[in-house]
Coordinates of C-alpha atoms and ligand atoms in Angstrom, one line a residue:
Chain Z
M461 CA 41.8 132.1 29.4
M462 CA 39.1 132.0 32.1
P463 CA 37.3 128.8 32.5
V464 CA 33.9 128.9 30.7
S465 CA 31.2 128.1 33.3
S466 CA 27.6 127.5 32.6
R467 CA 26.3 128.5 36.2
P468 CA 23.4 130.6 35.8
Q469 CA 24.8 133.1 38.3
D470 CA 27.7 133.7 36.0
S471 CA 25.6 134.5 33.1
A472 CA 23.5 136.8 35.2
D473 CA 26.7 138.5 36.2
R474 CA 27.8 138.9 32.7
I475 CA 24.6 140.5 31.8
Y476 CA 24.9 142.7 34.8
F477 CA 28.4 143.9 34.1
T478 CA 27.7 144.4 30.3
L479 CA 24.7 146.7 31.3
V480 CA 27.1 148.5 33.8
A481 CA 29.6 149.0 31.0
L482 CA 27.1 150.2 28.4
I483 CA 25.3 152.5 30.7
G484 CA 28.4 153.8 32.4
G485 CA 30.2 154.1 29.1
A486 CA 27.4 156.0 27.5
L487 CA 27.0 158.4 30.4
M488 CA 30.7 159.1 30.5
I489 CA 31.2 159.5 26.8
Y490 CA 28.1 161.7 26.4
F491 CA 29.2 163.9 29.4
A492 CA 32.8 164.2 28.3
L493 CA 31.8 165.6 24.8
V494 CA 29.4 168.2 26.2
P495 CA 32.1 171.0 26.4
V496 CA 33.9 169.7 23.2
F497 CA 30.7 170.0 21.1
G498 CA 29.7 173.3 22.6
L499 CA 26.4 171.8 24.3
N500 CA 24.9 173.5 27.1
V501 CA 27.5 173.1 30.0
A502 CA 25.4 174.7 32.7
F503 CA 22.4 172.3 32.0
H504 CA 24.8 169.2 32.0
F505 CA 26.8 170.5 34.9
Y506 CA 23.7 170.4 37.1
L507 CA 22.5 167.3 35.6
M508 CA 25.6 165.5 36.7
L509 CA 25.3 167.3 40.2
W510 CA 21.8 165.9 40.6
I511 CA 22.7 162.5 39.5
T512 CA 25.4 162.5 42.1
M513 CA 23.1 164.0 44.8
A514 CA 20.2 161.7 44.1
S515 CA 22.6 158.6 44.1
A516 CA 24.3 159.4 47.4
F517 CA 20.9 160.2 49.0
N518 CA 19.9 156.7 47.8
V519 CA 22.7 155.2 50.0
S520 CA 20.9 156.8 53.0
S521 CA 17.3 156.2 52.1
G522 CA 17.3 153.3 49.5
F523 CA 20.1 151.0 51.2
S524 CA 19.8 152.3 54.9
G525 CA 16.3 153.3 55.4
Y526 CA 16.9 156.8 56.6
L527 CA 15.1 159.7 55.2
P528 CA 17.3 162.8 56.0
F529 CA 14.9 165.8 55.4
G530 CA 17.9 168.0 56.1
Y531 CA 20.1 166.5 53.6
V532 CA 21.2 169.8 52.3
A533 CA 23.3 170.4 55.4
F534 CA 26.1 168.4 53.8
Y535 CA 25.8 170.2 50.6
G536 CA 26.0 173.7 52.4
I537 CA 28.8 172.8 54.7
G538 CA 30.7 171.6 51.5
A539 CA 30.0 174.9 49.6
F540 CA 31.1 177.0 52.6
T541 CA 34.3 174.8 53.2
T542 CA 35.6 175.3 49.7
A543 CA 34.4 178.9 49.5
I544 CA 36.1 179.8 52.8
L545 CA 39.3 177.9 52.2
V546 CA 39.7 179.6 48.7
K547 CA 38.6 182.9 49.6
K548 CA 40.1 183.3 53.1
A549 CA 43.0 180.9 53.3
A550 CA 44.1 181.2 49.7
F551 CA 43.7 177.5 48.9
P552 CA 43.8 176.2 45.2
V553 CA 40.4 175.0 44.4
F554 CA 41.7 171.5 43.9
L555 CA 43.1 171.3 47.5
A556 CA 39.9 172.9 48.9
L557 CA 37.4 170.3 47.4
P558 CA 38.8 167.4 49.4
F559 CA 38.2 169.3 52.5
S560 CA 34.6 169.9 51.5
G561 CA 34.4 166.0 51.5
V562 CA 36.1 165.9 55.0
A563 CA 33.7 168.6 56.2
G564 CA 30.8 166.4 55.1
L565 CA 32.2 163.3 57.0
V566 CA 32.8 165.5 60.2
L567 CA 29.4 166.6 60.1
A568 CA 28.1 163.0 59.4
L569 CA 30.0 162.0 62.6
L570 CA 28.5 164.9 64.6
F571 CA 25.0 163.8 63.5
A572 CA 25.6 160.1 64.0
P573 CA 23.8 160.0 67.4
T574 CA 20.6 160.7 65.5
L575 CA 20.9 157.4 63.7
R576 CA 19.3 155.9 66.8
L577 CA 16.1 157.5 65.7
S578 CA 14.0 156.1 63.0
G579 CA 11.3 157.1 60.5
I580 CA 9.8 160.5 60.7
Y581 CA 11.7 161.3 63.9
F582 CA 15.0 160.9 62.2
G583 CA 13.8 163.1 59.3
I584 CA 12.5 165.9 61.4
V585 CA 15.6 166.0 63.7
S586 CA 17.6 165.9 60.5
L587 CA 15.6 168.9 59.2
A588 CA 16.3 170.8 62.5
L589 CA 20.1 170.0 62.3
A590 CA 20.2 171.5 58.9
G591 CA 18.5 174.6 60.1
I592 CA 21.1 174.8 63.0
C593 CA 24.0 174.5 60.4
R594 CA 22.6 177.3 58.5
L595 CA 22.1 179.5 61.7
V596 CA 25.6 178.7 62.8
I597 CA 27.0 179.8 59.4
T598 CA 24.9 182.9 59.1
N599 CA 25.9 183.9 62.6
M600 CA 29.6 183.3 62.0
P601 CA 31.5 186.7 61.5
E602 CA 31.1 188.2 58.0
E603 CA 34.8 188.3 57.6
I604 CA 34.8 184.5 57.3
T605 CA 31.4 183.9 55.6
G606 CA 30.7 187.1 53.8
G607 CA 27.6 187.7 55.7
S608 CA 24.4 188.1 53.7
F609 CA 26.2 189.0 50.4
G610 CA 28.0 185.6 50.5
L611 CA 31.5 184.8 49.4
Q612 CA 32.7 185.6 45.9
L613 CA 35.6 183.4 44.6
G614 CA 36.4 186.1 42.1
S615 CA 38.7 185.1 39.4
R616 CA 38.8 181.3 40.3
A617 CA 35.8 180.5 38.0
H618 CA 36.6 178.1 35.3
P619 CA 33.3 176.5 33.9
V620 CA 34.9 173.8 31.8
Q621 CA 37.4 172.7 34.4
S622 CA 34.7 172.6 37.1
F623 CA 32.6 170.7 34.7
Y624 CA 35.1 167.9 34.3
V625 CA 35.7 167.9 38.0
M626 CA 32.0 167.5 38.5
M627 CA 32.0 164.6 36.1
A628 CA 34.9 163.1 38.0
V629 CA 32.9 163.3 41.3
M630 CA 29.8 161.7 39.7
V631 CA 31.9 158.8 38.3
V632 CA 33.5 158.1 41.6
A633 CA 30.1 158.3 43.4
L634 CA 28.6 156.0 41.0
A635 CA 31.5 153.6 41.1
T636 CA 31.4 153.7 45.0
I637 CA 27.5 153.0 45.0
L638 CA 27.9 150.3 42.4
W639 CA 30.5 148.7 44.6
L640 CA 28.3 149.3 47.7
S641 CA 25.3 147.7 46.1
R642 CA 27.2 144.4 45.5
S643 CA 29.5 144.5 48.6
R644 CA 29.0 142.8 52.0
L645 CA 28.7 146.3 53.4
G646 CA 25.7 146.8 51.2
K647 CA 23.9 143.6 52.0
A648 CA 24.6 144.4 55.8
L649 CA 22.9 147.9 55.2
R650 CA 20.0 146.4 53.5
A651 CA 19.5 143.9 56.1
T652 CA 19.6 146.6 58.7
R653 CA 17.2 148.6 56.7
D654 CA 14.6 145.6 56.3
D655 CA 15.0 144.6 60.1
A656 CA 17.6 146.1 62.3
D657 CA 17.0 144.1 65.4
A658 CA 17.0 140.8 63.3
A659 CA 20.1 142.0 61.6
E660 CA 21.9 142.5 64.8
M661 CA 20.9 138.9 66.1
M662 CA 22.4 137.7 62.9
G663 CA 25.6 139.1 63.9
I664 CA 25.7 142.5 62.1
N665 CA 27.2 145.3 64.1
V666 CA 24.3 147.5 63.2
P667 CA 25.5 150.9 64.6
R668 CA 28.9 150.5 62.8
V669 CA 27.2 149.5 59.3
R670 CA 24.8 152.5 59.5
L671 CA 27.5 154.9 60.3
Y672 CA 29.4 153.8 57.2
G673 CA 26.4 154.0 55.1
W674 CA 25.7 157.5 56.6
M675 CA 29.2 158.6 55.8
I676 CA 29.1 157.6 52.2
A677 CA 25.7 159.3 52.0
A678 CA 27.3 162.6 53.5
F679 CA 30.6 162.7 51.6
F680 CA 29.4 163.1 48.1
P681 CA 26.9 166.0 48.6
A682 CA 29.5 167.9 50.6
V683 CA 31.9 167.6 47.5
C684 CA 29.0 168.6 45.1
G685 CA 28.7 171.8 47.2
G686 CA 32.1 172.5 47.0
V687 CA 32.3 172.0 43.2
E688 CA 29.0 174.0 42.7
A689 CA 30.6 176.9 44.8
W690 CA 33.7 176.9 42.4
Y691 CA 31.2 176.6 39.3
T692 CA 28.8 179.5 40.2
N693 CA 31.7 181.4 41.9
V694 CA 29.4 182.5 44.7
V695 CA 28.3 181.0 48.0
D696 CA 25.8 182.4 50.5
T697 CA 23.7 180.7 53.2
E698 CA 20.4 181.4 51.4
T699 CA 21.2 179.2 48.4
A700 CA 23.7 176.8 49.9
F701 CA 21.3 175.7 52.6
N702 CA 18.2 176.0 50.5
T703 CA 15.5 173.4 51.3
L704 CA 14.7 173.1 47.7
I705 CA 18.1 171.2 47.3
T706 CA 16.9 168.5 49.6
A707 CA 13.5 168.5 47.9
K708 CA 14.9 168.1 44.5
T709 CA 17.3 165.4 45.6
V710 CA 14.6 163.5 47.2
I711 CA 12.1 163.9 44.3
Y712 CA 14.8 162.9 41.8
A713 CA 15.8 159.8 43.8
V714 CA 12.3 158.7 44.5
A715 CA 11.2 159.3 40.9
G716 CA 13.8 156.9 39.6
G717 CA 13.3 154.4 42.5
L718 CA 15.2 153.8 45.7
G719 CA 17.5 151.0 46.4
T720 CA 18.9 150.4 43.0
V721 CA 21.9 152.0 41.4
T722 CA 20.2 153.0 38.1
G723 CA 17.0 154.4 39.8
P724 CA 18.4 157.8 40.9
I725 CA 20.4 158.1 37.8
I726 CA 17.3 157.7 35.7
G727 CA 15.1 159.6 38.0
A728 CA 17.5 162.5 37.8
V729 CA 17.9 162.6 34.1
A730 CA 14.2 162.2 33.5
M731 CA 13.2 165.0 36.0
V732 CA 16.1 167.4 35.1
W733 CA 15.0 167.2 31.6
L734 CA 11.3 167.4 32.4
D735 CA 12.1 170.5 34.5
E736 CA 14.1 172.2 31.8
L737 CA 11.3 171.4 29.2
I738 CA 8.7 172.7 31.3
W739 CA 10.7 175.7 32.3
R740 CA 11.2 176.6 28.5
Q741 CA 7.5 176.1 27.6
F742 CA 5.9 177.7 30.7
P743 CA 8.3 179.9 32.5
L744 CA 5.7 181.0 34.9
L745 CA 4.0 177.8 35.7
N746 CA 7.1 175.5 35.9
L747 CA 7.0 174.9 39.5
L748 CA 3.3 174.1 39.5
I749 CA 3.6 171.7 36.6
L750 CA 6.7 170.0 38.1
G751 CA 4.9 169.6 41.3
V752 CA 1.8 168.1 39.5
A753 CA 4.2 165.8 37.6
T754 CA 5.9 164.6 40.8
V755 CA 2.4 164.0 42.5
A756 CA 1.5 161.9 39.4
L757 CA 4.6 160.0 39.4
V758 CA 4.4 159.0 43.2
L759 CA 0.7 158.1 42.5
F760 CA 1.3 155.8 39.5
L761 CA 4.7 154.7 40.1
P762 CA 5.1 154.5 43.8
R763 CA 8.4 152.7 43.6
G764 CA 9.8 155.1 40.8
I765 CA 10.5 154.2 37.4
V766 CA 13.1 151.6 37.8
G767 CA 11.3 150.1 40.9
S768 CA 8.1 149.7 39.2
I769 CA 9.7 148.0 36.3
L770 CA 11.5 145.6 38.5
R771 CA 8.2 145.0 40.6
R772 CA 6.6 143.8 37.2
K773 CA 9.7 141.9 36.0
P774 CA 11.2 140.3 39.2
Q775 CA 13.5 138.1 37.0
W776 CA 15.3 141.3 35.8
R777 CA 16.4 142.2 39.3
R778 CA 19.6 140.3 39.0
Y779 CA 20.6 142.0 35.9
V780 CA 19.7 145.6 36.5
P781 CA 22.6 147.4 38.5
Chain F
M685 CA 28.5 116.0 77.5
S686 CA 29.6 119.6 77.4
I687 CA 27.0 122.3 78.4
A688 CA 26.5 124.3 75.4
I689 CA 24.0 126.9 76.7
E690 CA 23.1 127.6 80.3
T691 CA 21.2 130.4 82.1
R692 CA 21.5 130.9 85.7
G693 CA 18.8 132.9 87.7
L694 CA 17.7 134.7 84.5
T695 CA 15.2 137.5 85.5
K696 CA 13.4 140.2 83.2
R697 CA 10.9 142.6 84.3
F698 CA 8.7 144.8 82.1
G699 CA 7.5 147.3 84.5
G700 CA 5.7 145.7 87.2
L701 CA 5.4 142.4 85.3
V702 CA 7.9 139.8 86.0
A703 CA 8.3 137.9 82.6
L704 CA 11.3 135.9 83.8
D705 CA 11.8 134.9 87.4
G706 CA 15.1 133.3 88.1
V707 CA 15.1 130.7 85.2
D708 CA 17.9 128.1 85.2
L709 CA 18.2 125.8 82.3
Q710 CA 21.1 123.9 80.6
A711 CA 21.4 122.3 77.3
A712 CA 24.2 120.0 75.9
A713 CA 25.6 119.6 72.5
G714 CA 23.2 117.3 70.5
E715 CA 20.5 117.7 73.0
T716 CA 17.0 119.2 72.2
L717 CA 15.6 121.1 75.0
G718 CA 11.8 121.6 74.8
I719 CA 10.6 124.9 76.3
I720 CA 6.9 124.8 76.9
G721 CA 4.5 127.0 78.7
V722 CA 1.0 128.8 77.7
N723 CA 1.1 132.1 76.0
G724 CA 2.6 134.8 78.0
A725 CA 4.6 132.3 80.0
G726 CA 7.9 134.0 79.2
K727 CA 9.2 131.7 76.6
T728 CA 10.0 134.2 73.7
T729 CA 11.4 136.6 76.6
L730 CA 13.8 133.9 77.5
M731 CA 15.2 133.6 73.9
N732 CA 15.4 137.4 73.7
C733 CA 17.4 137.5 76.9
I734 CA 19.7 134.8 75.7
C735 CA 20.6 136.3 72.4
G736 CA 21.2 139.9 73.9
L737 CA 18.1 141.5 72.4
Y738 CA 16.9 142.1 75.9
R739 CA 19.1 142.9 78.7
P740 CA 18.0 140.8 81.7
D741 CA 17.5 142.4 85.1
G742 CA 19.2 139.6 86.8
G743 CA 21.1 136.4 86.3
D744 CA 23.6 135.2 83.7
V745 CA 23.8 133.5 80.2
F746 CA 26.7 131.2 79.3
I747 CA 27.5 130.0 76.0
S748 CA 30.0 127.3 76.0
G749 CA 30.8 128.3 79.6
E750 CA 31.6 131.9 78.6
R751 CA 29.5 134.5 80.2
V752 CA 27.8 136.7 77.5
T753 CA 25.2 138.5 79.8
G754 CA 24.6 142.2 78.6
Q755 CA 26.7 141.7 75.5
P756 CA 25.1 143.2 72.3
P757 CA 23.3 140.7 70.1
H758 CA 25.8 140.7 67.4
V759 CA 28.5 139.8 69.8
V760 CA 26.4 137.0 71.2
A761 CA 25.5 135.8 67.7
H762 CA 29.3 135.4 66.9
K763 CA 29.7 133.3 70.0
G764 CA 27.8 130.6 67.9
I765 CA 24.2 131.0 68.5
G766 CA 21.4 131.4 65.8
R767 CA 17.6 131.7 66.1
T768 CA 14.3 131.9 64.4
F769 CA 11.4 134.0 65.4
Q770 CA 7.8 133.3 66.3
V771 CA 6.6 135.8 63.7
P772 CA 9.1 135.4 60.7
R773 CA 11.5 138.3 60.6
V774 CA 13.1 137.8 57.0
F775 CA 14.9 140.6 55.2
R776 CA 11.8 141.5 53.1
K777 CA 13.4 143.4 50.2
M778 CA 16.4 141.2 49.7
S779 CA 16.6 138.0 47.7
L780 CA 16.6 134.6 49.5
I781 CA 20.2 134.2 48.6
D782 CA 21.1 137.5 50.2
N783 CA 19.0 136.8 53.1
L784 CA 21.1 133.7 53.8
L785 CA 24.4 135.6 53.3
V786 CA 23.6 138.2 56.1
P787 CA 24.8 135.9 58.9
V788 CA 28.0 135.1 57.2
L789 CA 29.0 138.6 55.9
D790 CA 32.0 138.6 58.0
H791 CA 33.2 135.1 57.2
R792 CA 36.4 134.7 55.4
A793 CA 35.2 132.4 52.8
S794 CA 34.8 134.0 49.3
D795 CA 31.5 135.3 48.1
A796 CA 31.4 132.5 45.7
E797 CA 31.9 129.9 48.4
L798 CA 29.2 131.4 50.4
T799 CA 26.7 131.8 47.6
E800 CA 27.4 128.0 46.9
R801 CA 26.7 127.1 50.4
A802 CA 23.6 129.4 50.5
E803 CA 22.2 127.5 47.3
G804 CA 22.8 124.1 49.0
M805 CA 20.8 125.3 52.0
L806 CA 17.9 126.7 50.0
A807 CA 17.9 123.4 48.0
R808 CA 17.7 121.4 51.3
M809 CA 14.7 123.7 52.4
Q810 CA 13.0 123.3 49.0
L811 CA 13.2 127.0 48.2
I812 CA 16.0 126.8 45.5
D813 CA 13.7 127.8 42.7
L814 CA 12.7 131.0 44.4
R815 CA 16.3 132.0 45.4
H816 CA 16.2 135.3 43.4
N817 CA 12.7 136.3 44.7
Y818 CA 12.4 138.9 47.5
A819 CA 11.6 137.2 50.8
E820 CA 8.5 139.2 51.1
E821 CA 7.2 137.1 48.2
L822 CA 7.1 133.9 50.4
S823 CA 4.5 132.5 52.0
G824 CA 4.4 132.5 55.8
G825 CA 5.6 128.9 56.1
Q826 CA 8.3 129.3 53.3
Q827 CA 9.5 132.5 55.4
K828 CA 9.8 130.1 58.3
L829 CA 11.9 127.8 56.4
L830 CA 14.0 130.6 55.1
E831 CA 14.7 131.7 58.6
M832 CA 15.9 128.2 59.4
A833 CA 18.1 128.2 56.4
R834 CA 19.6 131.5 57.4
M835 CA 20.0 130.5 60.9
L836 CA 22.1 127.4 59.8
M837 CA 24.2 129.3 57.4
P838 CA 27.1 130.0 59.9
D839 CA 26.6 126.4 61.3
P840 CA 26.1 127.6 64.9
P841 CA 26.6 125.0 67.6
I842 CA 23.5 126.4 69.4
V843 CA 20.1 127.1 67.7
M844 CA 16.8 128.4 69.2
L845 CA 13.6 127.9 67.4
D846 CA 10.6 130.0 68.6
E847 CA 7.3 128.3 67.6
P848 CA 8.4 126.8 64.5
F849 CA 5.2 125.0 64.0
A850 CA 2.7 127.8 64.8
G851 CA 0.4 128.4 61.9
V852 CA 2.3 125.9 59.6
H853 CA 0.8 123.3 57.4
P854 CA 0.9 119.7 58.6
V855 CA 3.0 118.6 55.7
L856 CA 5.4 121.5 56.2
C857 CA 5.5 120.8 60.0
K858 CA 6.6 117.3 59.2
F859 CA 9.4 118.6 56.9
M860 CA 10.5 121.0 59.7
I861 CA 10.5 118.1 62.2
E862 CA 12.9 116.3 59.9
R863 CA 15.1 119.2 59.6
I864 CA 15.3 119.9 63.5
E865 CA 16.2 116.2 63.9
E866 CA 19.1 116.8 61.5
M867 CA 20.2 119.8 63.6
S868 CA 20.5 117.8 66.9
G869 CA 21.9 114.9 64.9
A870 CA 24.6 117.1 63.7
G871 CA 25.5 117.8 67.4
K872 CA 23.9 121.1 67.8
A873 CA 22.2 122.2 71.1
V874 CA 18.8 122.9 70.2
L875 CA 16.2 125.2 72.1
L876 CA 12.7 124.5 71.0
I877 CA 10.0 126.7 72.1
S878 CA 6.4 125.7 71.5
H879 CA 3.1 125.6 73.2
D880 CA 2.1 122.5 71.1
L881 CA 3.2 119.8 73.3
T882 CA 2.9 116.9 70.7
S883 CA 5.8 118.1 68.5
I884 CA 7.8 119.0 71.7
Y885 CA 7.4 115.5 73.1
R886 CA 8.5 114.1 69.9
L887 CA 11.7 116.0 69.4
S888 CA 12.9 117.0 72.9
T889 CA 15.3 114.9 75.0
R890 CA 14.4 117.1 77.8
V891 CA 11.8 119.6 78.5
V892 CA 11.5 122.7 80.6
A893 CA 8.1 124.0 81.6
L894 CA 7.6 127.7 82.1
N895 CA 4.7 129.4 83.9
Q896 CA 4.5 133.0 84.7
G897 CA 8.2 133.3 84.2
K898 CA 9.2 130.5 86.4
V899 CA 10.4 127.1 85.8
I900 CA 7.6 124.7 87.1
A901 CA 8.9 121.4 86.0
E902 CA 12.0 120.0 84.1
G903 CA 12.7 116.5 83.2
G904 CA 12.4 113.9 80.5
V905 CA 9.3 113.9 78.2
D906 CA 7.6 111.1 80.5
D907 CA 8.1 113.0 83.6
I908 CA 6.7 116.2 82.1
R909 CA 3.7 114.6 80.5
G910 CA 2.5 113.3 83.8
N911 CA 3.4 116.3 85.8
P912 CA 0.6 117.9 87.9
A913 CA 2.0 121.3 87.8
V914 CA 2.2 121.2 84.0
I915 CA -1.3 119.8 83.6
E916 CA -2.5 122.4 85.9
A917 CA -0.8 125.3 84.2
Y918 CA -2.0 124.0 80.8
L919 CA -5.7 123.2 81.8
G920 CA -6.2 125.9 84.4
T921 CA -7.3 125.4 88.0
Ligands
LIG2388 N1 8.9 144.2 75.1 C1 7.9 143.8 75.9 N2 7.5 144.9 76.8 C2 6.5 144.6 77.7 N3 6.1 143.4 78.0 C3 6.5 142.4 77.3 C4 7.5 142.4 76.3 N4 7.8 141.1 75.8 C5 7.0 140.4 76.5 N5 6.3 141.0 77.4 C6 5.3 140.5 78.3 O1 6.1 139.4 79.0 C7 5.2 138.3 79.1 C8 6.0 137.0 78.5 O2 5.8 137.1 77.2 P1 6.5 136.2 76.2 O3 8.0 136.0 76.4 O4 6.2 136.7 74.7 O5 5.5 135.0 76.3 P2 5.6 133.6 75.4 O6 6.4 133.7 74.4 O7 5.8 132.4 76.4 O8 4.1 133.5 74.8 C9 3.9 138.7 78.6 O9 3.1 139.0 79.7 C10 4.2 139.7 77.7 O10 3.1 140.7 77.6
LIG2389 MG1 6.3 133.7 72.4

């Protein structure tokens, strides 16, 4: 038996972990049953993908204070890594996917010097670097990248298997971010985000902490790119490096609220549903309406759904993951 | 008494401006060294050079006899030096508790132990009821107290306070003065910057007067009080 303690912190923790278990459990059971009950696998596959992307992005922007406008670079590099390894090196998909993650980490290391920039300068350089990644891949020999036709993975497609792999990736990503949000590294990151010089003078090794956060933020989109390549069975530079991927990731994360674990999850769920609804009702106007909805959201809930609630209810901050 | 902190010939230039010009000073454990000077004398720059935020153009900084010149601020911090800022620099979107944990993140003690220590510290600073608030929700004076608490968390043997009383309510000033007395009482070397002479004269064991980056006088409170160079620097010619 654990000793029963009446410290308020412990009861806050109890509520926190109950919420984690409830939300996490509900998410997992729901998604696990999607193929079983013949629900829309494609829709839910992408829902999980966007939850993962928005959550990983949150590590960079919400926890660390960086806005990488070229976030899609990690996704694209991951997509091509899996596609090339599977198609050209005859790797089994399950072996190729971890290499996508590694490719994301390597790219994060290559981009690490840009972490010295801040604000809009970092964002613009990040956008330019994503463009360069895309150019490099576009100009690689066709025998490797498939040129403008892209790479077809052929008979490897397996929607249900890839669905569950996506689910595993999402669960690992969320668990990592949940850990991060309570860990000492997470506190160091937040301090660095709020005032890097002050954090440094309090003994935080700022460049190192930033690099760790950056690598976590890069790893998951790269794996997502790989899983999506497997799921759709085709990869080309046009879609794998599409700026809309960054835009959606940012919008979903911001809609839910940066800085909390639940924010990007709720943001992605709300916005992907909204997108789907609008698309079904108004197939021609869906981008316009989605744009208006996004603008309205930013105007009325500038801190996102979760962020705005916690602003009004500061006493809930301790309980909400 | 052992020298906790020492600078030798510390010099810092910003373009053509010489902000620090060969500053020598020493402070021993348990001593409060007051640093006075009008606005722009170089007091804050001195602190920034000591803690590694600025790389001095000349001279050296020693902490407990060890040369730390040119080391990055996080390395210098780990040598046992903490500080506050003229304009508070709290971690705005973090709770008070988390603010206090930042300087001890690499300590071996468990999270529970550190949290308990942080709560004790907040209680001493009369901020305990706000411990889950974000730092940005505090008033300016409270942010100064939070900075003091954060500075004290790793129990550094050397502390540097940059204008702790500037813009602070008199009641809070008195409270802060008591906390600073506790620090030197606990054997810390305190570097206390202020352009307000009354509080400096009350707290300091010794005073260094800076003007245009140069030490123009140094000594006990009584020596400084009557020093013509200091009077001239303060009142102008
Ligand atoms: N980062 C900086 N860049 C350029 N000049 C600076 C910088 N920091 C301080 N200075 C200049 O150095 C001189 C000393 O400033 P400071 O140390 O802030 O004075 P004090 O704290 O005594 O009021 C001032 O003339 C100030 O303008
Ligand atoms: Mg100053």
